[in-house]
Coordinates of C-alpha atoms in Angstrom, one line a residue:
Chain A
M1 CA 0.0 0.0 0.0
D2 CA 3.0 2.3 -0.5
I3 CA 1.2 4.1 -3.2
L4 CA -1.4 5.2 -0.7
N5 CA 1.0 7.0 1.7
P6 CA 0.1 10.6 2.3
Y7 CA 3.2 12.0 0.6
N8 CA 2.6 10.2 -2.7
L9 CA -1.1 11.2 -2.6
Q10 CA -0.1 14.8 -1.9
V11 CA 2.1 14.7 -5.0
F12 CA -0.7 13.3 -7.2
T13 CA -3.1 15.9 -5.8
F14 CA -0.7 18.6 -6.8
I15 CA -0.3 17.2 -10.2
L16 CA -4.1 17.4 -10.6
L17 CA -4.2 20.9 -9.2
N18 CA -1.5 22.1 -11.5
S19 CA -3.3 20.4 -14.4
I20 CA -6.3 22.5 -13.8
L21 CA -4.1 25.5 -13.6
A22 CA -2.6 24.4 -16.9
I23 CA -6.1 24.3 -18.4
S24 CA -6.7 27.8 -17.1
I25 CA -3.7 29.2 -18.9
Y26 CA -4.5 27.1 -22.0
I27 CA -8.0 28.6 -22.3
T28 CA -6.6 32.1 -22.2
L29 CA -3.8 31.2 -24.6
S30 CA -6.3 29.5 -26.9
T31 CA -7.3 33.0 -28.1
G32 CA -3.7 33.9 -28.6
Q33 CA -3.5 36.1 -25.5
L34 CA -0.5 35.6 -23.2
S35 CA -1.5 36.4 -19.6
L36 CA 1.2 36.6 -17.0
G37 CA -1.4 37.5 -14.4
H38 CA -2.6 34.1 -13.5
A39 CA -0.7 34.0 -10.2
G40 CA -2.4 37.2 -9.4
F41 CA -5.9 35.8 -10.1
M42 CA -4.9 32.7 -8.1
S43 CA -4.0 34.8 -5.1
I44 CA -7.3 36.7 -5.3
G45 CA -9.1 33.4 -5.3
A46 CA -7.0 32.0 -2.6
F47 CA -7.3 34.9 -0.2
T48 CA -11.0 35.6 -0.8
A49 CA -11.8 31.9 -0.2
S50 CA -9.6 31.7 2.9
I51 CA -10.9 34.8 4.4
L52 CA -14.5 33.7 3.8
S53 CA -14.0 30.2 5.1
K54 CA -11.9 31.2 8.1
Q55 CA -13.2 34.6 9.3
A56 CA -16.7 34.4 7.9
D57 CA -17.3 30.7 8.6
M58 CA -18.7 30.1 5.2
P59 CA -18.9 26.5 3.9
M60 CA -15.6 25.8 2.3
F61 CA -16.8 24.9 -1.2
I62 CA -19.0 28.0 -1.5
A63 CA -16.0 30.1 -0.3
I64 CA -13.8 28.5 -3.1
I65 CA -16.5 29.2 -5.7
I66 CA -16.9 32.8 -4.5
G67 CA -13.1 33.1 -4.6
G68 CA -13.1 32.0 -8.3
L69 CA -15.9 34.5 -9.1
A70 CA -14.0 37.3 -7.3
A71 CA -11.0 36.6 -9.6
G72 CA -13.4 36.6 -12.5
I73 CA -14.8 40.0 -11.6
V74 CA -11.3 41.5 -11.2
A75 CA -10.5 39.9 -14.6
L76 CA -13.5 41.7 -16.0
L77 CA -12.4 45.0 -14.6
I78 CA -8.7 44.7 -15.6
G79 CA -9.5 42.9 -18.9
A80 CA -11.9 45.5 -20.3
P81 CA -9.1 48.0 -20.9
T82 CA -6.1 45.8 -21.2
L83 CA -7.4 43.3 -23.7
K84 CA -7.1 46.0 -26.3
L85 CA -3.4 45.4 -25.9
H86 CA -1.6 42.9 -28.0
G87 CA 1.1 40.3 -27.4
L88 CA 3.9 41.5 -25.3
Y89 CA 2.0 44.6 -24.1
L90 CA -0.7 42.4 -22.6
A91 CA 2.0 40.1 -21.1
I92 CA 3.7 42.9 -19.4
A93 CA 0.5 44.6 -18.3
T94 CA -0.8 41.4 -16.7
L95 CA 2.6 40.8 -15.1
G96 CA 2.4 44.2 -13.6
F97 CA -1.1 43.6 -12.4
G98 CA 0.1 40.4 -10.6
E99 CA 2.9 42.3 -8.9
V100 CA 0.5 45.2 -7.9
I101 CA -1.9 42.6 -6.4
R102 CA 1.0 41.0 -4.5
V103 CA 2.2 44.3 -3.0
I104 CA -1.4 45.2 -2.0
L105 CA -1.9 41.8 -0.3
L106 CA 1.5 42.3 1.4
N107 CA 0.2 45.5 2.9
M108 CA -3.4 44.7 3.9
K109 CA -4.4 43.9 7.4
I110 CA -7.0 41.3 6.6
T111 CA -4.4 39.2 4.7
N112 CA -2.0 39.4 7.6
G113 CA 0.8 40.9 5.4
A114 CA 3.8 38.8 4.5
L115 CA 3.0 36.2 7.1
G116 CA -0.2 35.2 5.3
L117 CA -3.0 33.1 6.6
T118 CA -2.5 29.9 8.5
G119 CA -4.7 27.3 10.0
L120 CA -7.2 27.1 7.2
Q121 CA -9.6 24.2 6.9
S122 CA -8.3 21.4 4.8
I123 CA -10.4 19.7 2.1
G124 CA -9.4 16.4 3.5
N125 CA -10.8 17.1 7.0
Y126 CA -13.9 18.7 5.6
L127 CA -14.8 15.8 3.4
Y128 CA -13.8 13.2 6.0
D129 CA -16.4 14.7 8.3
F130 CA -19.0 14.0 5.6
E131 CA -17.7 10.5 5.1
K132 CA -17.9 9.8 8.8
A133 CA -21.5 11.1 8.8
M134 CA -22.3 8.7 6.0
G135 CA -20.7 5.9 8.0
L136 CA -17.6 5.5 5.9
K137 CA -14.7 5.3 8.3
A138 CA -11.0 4.9 7.7
Q139 CA -10.8 1.8 9.9
S140 CA -13.4 0.0 7.9
L141 CA -11.2 0.5 4.8
G142 CA -8.1 -0.7 6.7
I143 CA -6.1 2.5 6.3
S144 CA -5.2 5.3 8.7
V145 CA -7.2 8.5 9.1
I146 CA -4.4 10.6 7.5
Q147 CA -4.3 8.3 4.5
M148 CA -8.0 8.4 4.3
K149 CA -8.0 12.2 4.3
S150 CA -5.3 12.4 1.7
L151 CA -7.0 9.8 -0.4
T152 CA -10.3 11.8 -0.2
T153 CA -8.6 15.0 -1.3
F154 CA -7.0 13.1 -4.2
V155 CA -10.3 11.5 -5.3
F156 CA -12.1 14.8 -5.0
M157 CA -9.4 16.6 -7.1
L158 CA -9.5 13.7 -9.6
L159 CA -13.3 14.1 -10.1
L160 CA -13.0 17.9 -10.3
F161 CA -10.2 17.6 -12.9
A162 CA -12.2 15.1 -14.9
V163 CA -15.1 17.6 -15.0
V164 CA -12.9 20.5 -16.0
L165 CA -11.2 18.5 -18.7
F166 CA -14.5 17.2 -20.0
L167 CA -15.9 20.7 -20.2
T168 CA -12.7 22.0 -21.8
L169 CA -12.9 19.3 -24.5
R170 CA -16.6 20.1 -25.0
L171 CA -15.7 23.8 -25.2
N172 CA -13.1 23.1 -27.9
R173 CA -15.6 21.4 -30.1
S174 CA -18.3 24.0 -29.5
R175 CA -19.0 27.2 -31.5
L176 CA -17.2 29.1 -28.8
G177 CA -14.0 26.9 -29.1
R178 CA -14.0 27.4 -32.8
A179 CA -14.3 31.1 -32.4
F180 CA -11.3 31.1 -30.0
E181 CA -9.3 29.1 -32.5
A182 CA -10.2 31.4 -35.3
I183 CA -9.1 34.4 -33.3
K184 CA -5.9 32.7 -32.4
A185 CA -5.1 31.9 -36.0
D186 CA -5.8 35.4 -37.4
E187 CA -7.6 38.1 -35.4
T188 CA -8.2 40.4 -38.4
A189 CA -9.6 37.6 -40.5
A190 CA -11.9 36.5 -37.6
R191 CA -13.2 40.1 -37.3
A192 CA -13.8 40.2 -41.0
M193 CA -15.8 37.0 -40.7
G194 CA -18.1 38.9 -38.3
L195 CA -16.8 37.4 -35.0
Q196 CA -17.1 39.7 -31.9
V197 CA -13.4 39.4 -31.3
A198 CA -13.4 41.6 -28.2
Y199 CA -16.2 39.6 -26.6
Y200 CA -14.6 36.2 -27.2
K201 CA -11.2 37.4 -26.0
M202 CA -12.7 38.8 -22.9
L203 CA -14.7 35.6 -22.3
A204 CA -11.5 33.4 -22.6
F205 CA -9.6 35.7 -20.3
I206 CA -12.4 35.6 -17.7
I207 CA -12.9 31.8 -17.9
G208 CA -9.1 31.3 -17.5
S209 CA -9.1 33.7 -14.5
V210 CA -12.0 32.1 -12.8
L211 CA -10.4 28.7 -13.1
A212 CA -7.1 30.2 -11.7
G213 CA -9.1 31.7 -8.8
V214 CA -10.7 28.4 -8.0
C215 CA -7.3 26.8 -8.2
G216 CA -6.1 29.4 -5.7
G217 CA -8.9 28.6 -3.3
L218 CA -8.2 24.8 -3.7
Y219 CA -4.5 25.4 -3.1
A220 CA -5.2 27.4 0.1
H221 CA -7.4 24.6 1.4
I222 CA -5.0 21.8 0.5
T223 CA -1.9 23.4 2.0
T224 CA -3.9 25.2 4.8
T225 CA -1.3 28.0 4.7
I226 CA -0.9 30.8 2.2
T227 CA 1.3 33.8 1.9
P228 CA 1.3 36.5 -0.8
D229 CA 4.7 35.1 -1.9
D230 CA 3.2 31.8 -2.9
F231 CA 1.8 33.7 -5.9
N232 CA 4.9 35.6 -7.1
Y233 CA 6.7 35.7 -10.4
H234 CA 8.0 32.2 -9.9
K235 CA 4.5 30.9 -9.8
V236 CA 3.7 32.8 -13.0
V237 CA 6.7 31.2 -14.7
E238 CA 5.7 27.8 -13.4
I239 CA 2.1 28.0 -14.7
L240 CA 3.3 29.5 -18.0
S241 CA 5.9 26.8 -18.5
Y242 CA 3.3 24.0 -18.2
A243 CA 1.6 25.4 -21.3
V244 CA 4.7 26.4 -23.2
I245 CA 6.9 23.3 -22.5
G246 CA 4.0 20.9 -23.0
G247 CA 2.7 22.8 -26.0
S248 CA -0.3 25.2 -26.1
E249 CA -2.0 24.1 -29.3
V250 CA -4.0 21.2 -27.8
V251 CA -5.2 20.8 -24.3
W252 CA -3.0 17.7 -23.8
G253 CA 0.1 19.8 -24.1
P254 CA -0.4 21.9 -21.0
L255 CA -1.6 18.8 -19.1
F256 CA 1.5 16.9 -20.1
G257 CA 3.6 19.9 -19.1
A258 CA 1.9 20.0 -15.7
L259 CA 2.4 16.3 -15.2
V260 CA 6.1 16.3 -16.1
L261 CA 7.1 19.5 -14.4
T262 CA 5.3 18.6 -11.1
A263 CA 6.4 15.0 -11.0
L264 CA 10.0 15.6 -12.2
P265 CA 11.3 17.3 -9.0
E266 CA 9.6 14.6 -6.9
V267 CA 11.0 11.7 -8.9
L268 CA 14.5 13.2 -8.9
R269 CA 14.3 13.9 -5.1
G270 CA 18.0 13.8 -4.7
L271 CA 18.4 16.6 -7.3
A272 CA 15.7 18.7 -5.6
E273 CA 18.3 21.4 -4.9
Y274 CA 18.7 21.7 -8.7
K275 CA 15.0 22.0 -9.4
M276 CA 15.1 25.5 -10.7
L277 CA 18.2 24.8 -12.6
M278 CA 16.4 21.9 -14.4
Y279 CA 13.4 24.2 -15.1
G280 CA 15.7 26.7 -16.7
L281 CA 17.5 24.1 -18.8
I282 CA 14.3 22.5 -19.9
M283 CA 12.8 25.8 -20.9
V284 CA 15.8 26.9 -23.0
G285 CA 16.2 23.4 -24.5
V286 CA 12.6 22.8 -25.4
M287 CA 12.3 26.2 -26.9
A288 CA 15.4 25.7 -29.0
F289 CA 14.4 22.3 -30.4
R290 CA 10.6 22.4 -30.2
P291 CA 9.4 26.0 -30.0
H292 CA 5.7 24.9 -30.3
G293 CA 6.1 22.7 -27.2
L294 CA 6.5 19.0 -26.8
I295 CA 3.0 18.1 -27.8
G296 CA 1.5 19.8 -30.9
T297 CA -1.5 19.3 -33.1
D298 CA 0.6 17.0 -35.3
T299 CA 1.8 14.7 -32.5
F300 CA -1.4 12.7 -32.3
Q301 CA -2.1 12.9 -36.0
K302 CA 1.2 11.3 -36.7
L303 CA 0.5 8.6 -34.1
F304 CA -2.9 7.8 -35.5
R305 CA -1.8 8.0 -39.1
R306 CA 0.8 5.4 -38.5
R307 CA -1.8 3.2 -36.9
K308 CA -4.3 3.7 -39.7
G309 CA -1.6 3.5 -42.3
K310 CA -0.6 0.0 -41.4
P311 CA -3.8 -1.9 -42.4
G312 CA -3.7 0.1 -45.6
N313 CA -0.2 -1.0 -46.5
E314 CA -1.1 -4.6 -45.6
A315 CA -4.1 -4.4 -47.9
K316 CA -1.8 -3.2 -50.7
E317 CA 0.6 -6.0 -50.2
G318 CA -2.3 -8.4 -50.3
M319 CA -3.4 -7.3 -53.6
Chain B
M1 CA 13.5 68.3 1.4
F2 CA 11.8 68.5 -2.0
W3 CA 15.0 69.4 -3.9
Q4 CA 16.9 66.8 -1.9
Q5 CA 14.4 64.1 -2.9
L6 CA 14.5 65.3 -6.5
V7 CA 18.3 64.8 -6.6
N8 CA 17.9 61.3 -5.1
G9 CA 15.2 60.5 -7.6
L10 CA 17.4 61.7 -10.5
T11 CA 20.3 59.6 -9.3
V12 CA 18.3 56.4 -9.0
G13 CA 16.3 57.2 -12.1
S14 CA 19.4 57.6 -14.3
T15 CA 20.4 54.0 -13.5
Y16 CA 16.9 52.8 -14.4
S17 CA 17.4 54.6 -17.7
L18 CA 20.5 52.5 -18.3
I19 CA 18.7 49.3 -17.5
A20 CA 15.7 50.3 -19.8
L21 CA 18.1 51.1 -22.6
G22 CA 19.3 47.5 -22.5
Y23 CA 15.7 46.3 -23.0
T24 CA 15.0 48.9 -25.7
L25 CA 18.1 48.1 -27.8
I26 CA 17.3 44.4 -27.8
F27 CA 13.6 45.0 -28.5
G28 CA 14.4 47.4 -31.2
V29 CA 16.7 45.1 -33.1
L30 CA 15.3 41.6 -32.3
G31 CA 11.7 42.4 -31.5
I32 CA 11.8 40.4 -28.3
I33 CA 11.8 41.3 -24.6
N34 CA 14.8 39.9 -22.9
M35 CA 13.5 38.6 -19.5
A36 CA 17.1 37.6 -18.5
H37 CA 18.4 41.2 -18.6
G38 CA 18.1 41.9 -14.9
Q39 CA 19.8 38.6 -13.9
I40 CA 22.6 39.1 -16.4
F41 CA 23.7 42.5 -15.3
I42 CA 23.4 41.8 -11.6
F43 CA 25.7 38.8 -12.1
G44 CA 28.2 41.0 -13.8
S45 CA 27.9 43.7 -11.1
L46 CA 28.4 41.1 -8.4
V47 CA 31.6 39.9 -10.0
G48 CA 32.7 43.5 -10.1
L49 CA 31.8 44.0 -6.5
V50 CA 33.6 40.9 -5.4
L51 CA 36.7 42.1 -7.2
M52 CA 36.4 45.4 -5.3
T53 CA 35.8 44.0 -1.9
S54 CA 37.9 40.8 -1.8
M55 CA 40.8 41.9 -4.0
Q56 CA 40.8 45.6 -3.3
M57 CA 40.5 46.6 -6.9
P58 CA 39.7 50.2 -7.7
L59 CA 36.2 51.2 -9.0
G60 CA 37.4 51.5 -12.6
V61 CA 38.6 47.9 -12.7
A62 CA 35.4 46.6 -11.1
L63 CA 33.3 48.6 -13.6
V64 CA 35.3 47.1 -16.6
A65 CA 35.0 43.6 -15.1
S66 CA 31.3 43.9 -14.7
I67 CA 30.9 45.2 -18.2
V68 CA 33.0 42.3 -19.6
I69 CA 31.2 39.6 -17.6
S70 CA 27.7 41.0 -18.5
A71 CA 28.6 41.3 -22.1
I72 CA 29.9 37.7 -22.1
L73 CA 26.7 36.5 -20.5
G74 CA 24.8 38.4 -23.2
L75 CA 26.8 36.6 -25.8
I76 CA 26.0 33.2 -24.2
L77 CA 22.3 34.3 -24.1
E78 CA 22.4 35.1 -27.8
Y79 CA 23.9 31.7 -28.8
A80 CA 21.9 29.6 -26.4
A81 CA 18.5 31.1 -26.2
L82 CA 18.0 33.6 -29.0
R83 CA 19.8 32.3 -32.1
P84 CA 18.1 28.9 -32.2
L85 CA 14.7 30.6 -32.3
R86 CA 15.6 32.9 -35.2
K87 CA 15.9 30.3 -37.9
K88 CA 12.5 28.7 -37.9
N89 CA 9.1 30.3 -37.9
V90 CA 8.5 30.3 -34.2
P91 CA 5.8 31.9 -32.1
H92 CA 6.9 35.1 -30.4
L93 CA 6.1 33.5 -27.1
A94 CA 9.0 31.2 -27.5
S95 CA 11.7 33.8 -27.1
L96 CA 10.1 35.1 -24.0
I97 CA 10.1 31.7 -22.5
S98 CA 13.7 30.8 -23.5
T99 CA 14.9 34.1 -22.0
I100 CA 13.0 33.4 -18.8
G101 CA 14.6 30.0 -18.7
F102 CA 18.0 31.6 -19.2
A103 CA 17.2 34.1 -16.4
I104 CA 16.5 31.1 -14.1
L105 CA 19.9 29.6 -15.0
V106 CA 21.8 32.8 -14.3
E107 CA 19.9 33.3 -11.0
E108 CA 20.7 29.8 -9.9
A109 CA 24.3 30.2 -10.8
M110 CA 24.4 33.4 -8.8
H111 CA 23.0 31.7 -5.8
K112 CA 25.6 28.9 -6.1
I113 CA 28.5 31.3 -6.6
F114 CA 27.7 34.3 -4.5
G115 CA 25.2 33.0 -2.0
A116 CA 21.9 34.7 -1.3
D117 CA 23.1 37.4 1.1
S118 CA 23.4 41.0 0.3
R119 CA 26.9 42.3 -0.3
A120 CA 27.9 45.7 1.1
F121 CA 29.5 48.2 -1.2
P122 CA 32.7 49.7 0.1
Q123 CA 32.1 53.2 1.5
S124 CA 35.7 54.4 0.9
F125 CA 34.8 56.6 -2.0
G126 CA 32.1 59.1 -2.6
D127 CA 31.3 59.9 1.0
K128 CA 32.3 63.5 0.5
T129 CA 29.3 65.9 0.7
F130 CA 28.9 69.1 -1.2
D131 CA 26.7 71.7 0.3
L132 CA 24.8 73.6 -2.5
G133 CA 22.6 75.8 -0.3
I134 CA 19.2 74.0 -0.6
I135 CA 20.6 70.6 -1.4
Q136 CA 23.5 68.5 -0.3
V137 CA 25.0 66.3 -2.9
R138 CA 27.1 63.3 -2.1
S139 CA 30.0 62.8 -4.5
V140 CA 28.7 59.3 -5.1
D141 CA 25.5 60.8 -6.5
L142 CA 27.6 62.9 -8.8
I143 CA 29.5 59.9 -10.0
I144 CA 26.3 58.0 -10.7
L145 CA 24.6 60.9 -12.5
G146 CA 27.8 61.7 -14.4
I147 CA 28.5 58.2 -15.6
S148 CA 25.0 57.5 -16.6
L149 CA 24.5 60.8 -18.4
I150 CA 27.8 60.4 -20.3
L151 CA 26.9 56.9 -21.3
M152 CA 23.5 57.9 -22.5
F153 CA 24.8 60.7 -24.7
V154 CA 27.7 58.5 -26.0
L155 CA 25.2 55.8 -26.9
H156 CA 22.9 58.3 -28.5
F157 CA 25.6 59.7 -30.8
W158 CA 27.1 56.3 -31.4
I159 CA 23.8 55.1 -32.7
Q160 CA 23.1 58.2 -34.7
K161 CA 26.5 58.8 -36.3
T162 CA 28.7 55.7 -36.5
K163 CA 28.6 53.0 -39.1
M164 CA 27.7 50.3 -36.6
G165 CA 25.0 52.5 -35.1
K166 CA 23.5 52.9 -38.6
A167 CA 23.7 49.2 -39.1
I168 CA 21.8 48.7 -35.8
R169 CA 19.1 51.1 -36.9
A170 CA 18.8 49.5 -40.3
T171 CA 18.5 46.1 -38.7
A172 CA 15.9 47.4 -36.3
E173 CA 13.9 48.8 -39.2
N174 CA 13.9 45.7 -41.2
A175 CA 16.4 42.8 -40.7
D176 CA 15.8 41.1 -44.0
T177 CA 16.3 44.2 -46.1
A178 CA 19.4 45.1 -44.1
N179 CA 20.8 41.7 -44.7
I180 CA 20.2 41.9 -48.5
L181 CA 21.9 45.3 -48.5
G182 CA 25.0 43.7 -47.2
I183 CA 24.7 44.3 -43.4
N184 CA 25.9 41.4 -41.4
T185 CA 22.8 41.2 -39.3
N186 CA 24.0 38.4 -37.1
M187 CA 27.0 40.5 -36.2
V188 CA 24.7 43.5 -35.5
I189 CA 22.5 41.3 -33.2
I190 CA 25.6 40.0 -31.3
V191 CA 26.9 43.6 -30.8
T192 CA 23.4 44.8 -29.7
V193 CA 22.9 42.0 -27.2
M194 CA 26.4 42.5 -25.7
L195 CA 26.1 46.3 -25.7
A196 CA 22.7 46.0 -23.9
S197 CA 24.1 43.7 -21.3
A198 CA 27.2 45.8 -20.8
L199 CA 25.1 48.9 -20.2
G200 CA 23.2 46.8 -17.6
G201 CA 26.5 45.9 -16.0
V202 CA 27.4 49.6 -15.5
A203 CA 23.9 50.2 -14.2
G204 CA 24.3 47.4 -11.7
I205 CA 27.5 48.8 -10.3
L206 CA 26.0 52.3 -10.1
I207 CA 22.9 50.9 -8.3
G208 CA 25.2 49.1 -5.9
M209 CA 26.8 52.5 -5.2
A210 CA 23.4 54.2 -4.8
Y211 CA 22.0 51.6 -2.4
S212 CA 25.5 50.7 -1.0
A213 CA 24.7 47.0 -1.4
L214 CA 23.9 44.4 -4.0
I215 CA 21.6 41.5 -3.6
P216 CA 21.4 38.6 -6.1
T217 CA 17.6 38.8 -6.2
M218 CA 17.8 42.5 -7.2
G219 CA 18.1 41.3 -10.7
M220 CA 14.4 40.4 -10.9
T221 CA 13.2 43.6 -9.2
L222 CA 15.4 45.9 -11.2
G223 CA 14.6 43.9 -14.3
F224 CA 10.9 44.6 -13.7
K225 CA 11.5 48.3 -13.3
G226 CA 13.4 48.4 -16.5
L227 CA 10.5 46.6 -18.2
A228 CA 8.1 49.2 -16.7
V229 CA 10.3 52.0 -18.1
L230 CA 10.3 50.3 -21.5
I231 CA 6.5 50.3 -21.6
L232 CA 6.2 53.8 -20.1
G233 CA 8.5 55.3 -22.7
G234 CA 7.1 53.4 -25.6
V235 CA 8.6 50.1 -26.6
G236 CA 11.7 50.6 -28.8
S237 CA 12.1 54.3 -28.2
I238 CA 15.6 55.2 -26.9
P239 CA 14.7 58.8 -25.8
G240 CA 11.6 57.3 -24.1
A241 CA 13.7 54.9 -22.1
M242 CA 16.1 57.6 -21.0
V243 CA 13.4 60.1 -20.0
C244 CA 11.0 57.7 -18.4
G245 CA 13.8 55.9 -16.4
V246 CA 14.6 59.2 -14.7
L247 CA 10.9 59.9 -14.3
L248 CA 10.2 56.6 -12.6
G249 CA 13.1 57.1 -10.3
V250 CA 11.8 60.5 -9.2
I251 CA 8.2 59.3 -8.8
E252 CA 9.4 56.3 -6.7
V253 CA 11.5 58.5 -4.4
F254 CA 8.6 60.9 -3.9
T255 CA 6.3 58.0 -3.2
V256 CA 8.6 56.8 -0.5
A257 CA 9.2 60.3 0.9
Y258 CA 5.7 61.6 0.9
G259 CA 3.6 58.4 0.8
D260 CA 3.9 54.8 1.9
S261 CA 7.3 53.2 1.5
S262 CA 5.9 49.7 1.4
Y263 CA 4.3 50.4 -2.0
R264 CA 7.6 51.4 -3.6
D265 CA 7.8 48.3 -5.8
A266 CA 4.2 48.7 -6.9
V267 CA 4.7 52.2 -8.2
A268 CA 6.4 51.1 -11.5
F269 CA 3.6 48.7 -12.4
G270 CA 0.9 50.9 -11.2
L271 CA 2.3 53.5 -13.6
I272 CA 2.4 50.9 -16.4
I273 CA -1.3 50.0 -15.9
I274 CA -2.3 53.7 -16.0
I275 CA -0.2 54.5 -19.0
L276 CA -1.4 51.4 -20.9
L277 CA -5.0 52.5 -20.3
L278 CA -4.5 56.1 -21.3
K279 CA -1.8 55.9 -24.0
P280 CA -1.0 52.3 -24.9
E281 CA 1.8 53.2 -27.3
G282 CA 3.8 54.8 -24.4
L283 CA 4.8 58.4 -23.8
F284 CA 7.3 58.5 -26.6
G285 CA 6.1 55.7 -28.7
R286 CA 4.8 55.7 -32.3
K287 CA 1.3 54.6 -32.9
A288 CA 1.4 51.0 -34.1

């Protein structure tokens, strides 16, 4: 039962959390907008949710959802003027926004400044109370309470991730997803075709931000401790690198990036000291050899073509 | 008080200008934002500072050393992170990411070599004070202002008048055409990246003098400020970078003096957000 030890489960939980984050940046990127403000939206979600659940005694999941919505509202306010900006301007403006948010959080009373908030409810505890009420106890499954709590958190995140992924895949195939794709491919052409470019870009930006805010709330209630510095520039780089190293053309790219970049430092535990060094090397290396990311639109096509191609060849030989 | 703060602001601001010039030059020629700029020049400056403190070298030697080291790092950046992305048709995001990756590498190297502590700048020079009636100027302020102003003007004339400067401007205008017309654009790009990094190296040493200490993590903070100045002044505009660097320095110092010092690092980005809303092309930028 080694796989069920709380440490491993924690790692798997974080892989899932980071995967949702990766989807959030993927959705924003899918209209061709580069946002470096996702850590900022995450921190808004995290702090809103924590303050609501801790100080206002709100049920945790409602607090997390409100945290996500708060991030969305801020995204709406910041997005309205900034989305007129293109490419690098948007990137720097959102980066600046993230930094401003961080400095504000560092100076507010209610966020407890640089020390941040501690002693938050954990998702594991919260759900375990439900499970106990329903008569499902750790002893009856033959595992310890801590294992049970970690497992519960993991299963919850797995379900949530599955829902988010399903919705994202649906989104990609919907009218909305095609509009996003059109805007990414050529904004001017999309506008000429009668698409409300500003509306769709805004929508993608807000969806991404709400997801990031929810991730912030989840993060706060998984780790039970948050400080403004959890959401600094390094977090921005981390989130961005999922999408860019994995590839941002199809949703599997960012997910692959999140999986590899979260798991790698844990697998290579002995080299943990060199985690950032590896990040840097991977980023430079991948960009030099595969600037579109490791997984592109062609990756799966190639795989499937090969599979489909074989029977065809055999048929020819048979003739 | 007011005039005194103004002088302080000008001093700090002139170093921001030098940093922003590094970004502007690279953006002008290559069309990318070099996210590793801050780390590169702080690395160079730390080498200079170590030479000064542990080997008792004079300021001039330290300055030259930090210029050389920064320029070499710039060269490595060009070969490792920029050149491979120039050949293929790559998304403009890629260069941003690879420079961020390079920044992480330099930052980690800095931590391994110099440790994370701040390093004090020797106080032996520049502690003389000149009393000019309403203000008192330390000679270190004069050195900082003098060096940065001289560098800015030299750079301005170098770019306007010399052959290399013209080549840089031509490449910035249109690299393909410049190449066809016989300009070795690869050479121009190498010169630009090294020049930008070297300017940063000088700025790093001057900032060390102004704050009387250097911290490895300063690379990121100062890099962000340079970036803010780049946007404020209008991306790619050299006069914009010069003027807005000084402007940012003055505004920052006044924020600390008359407002809340804890918001110091938010000033730069607060300004960016405001300027992007009102005048997205920057104060000195051309309408795109």
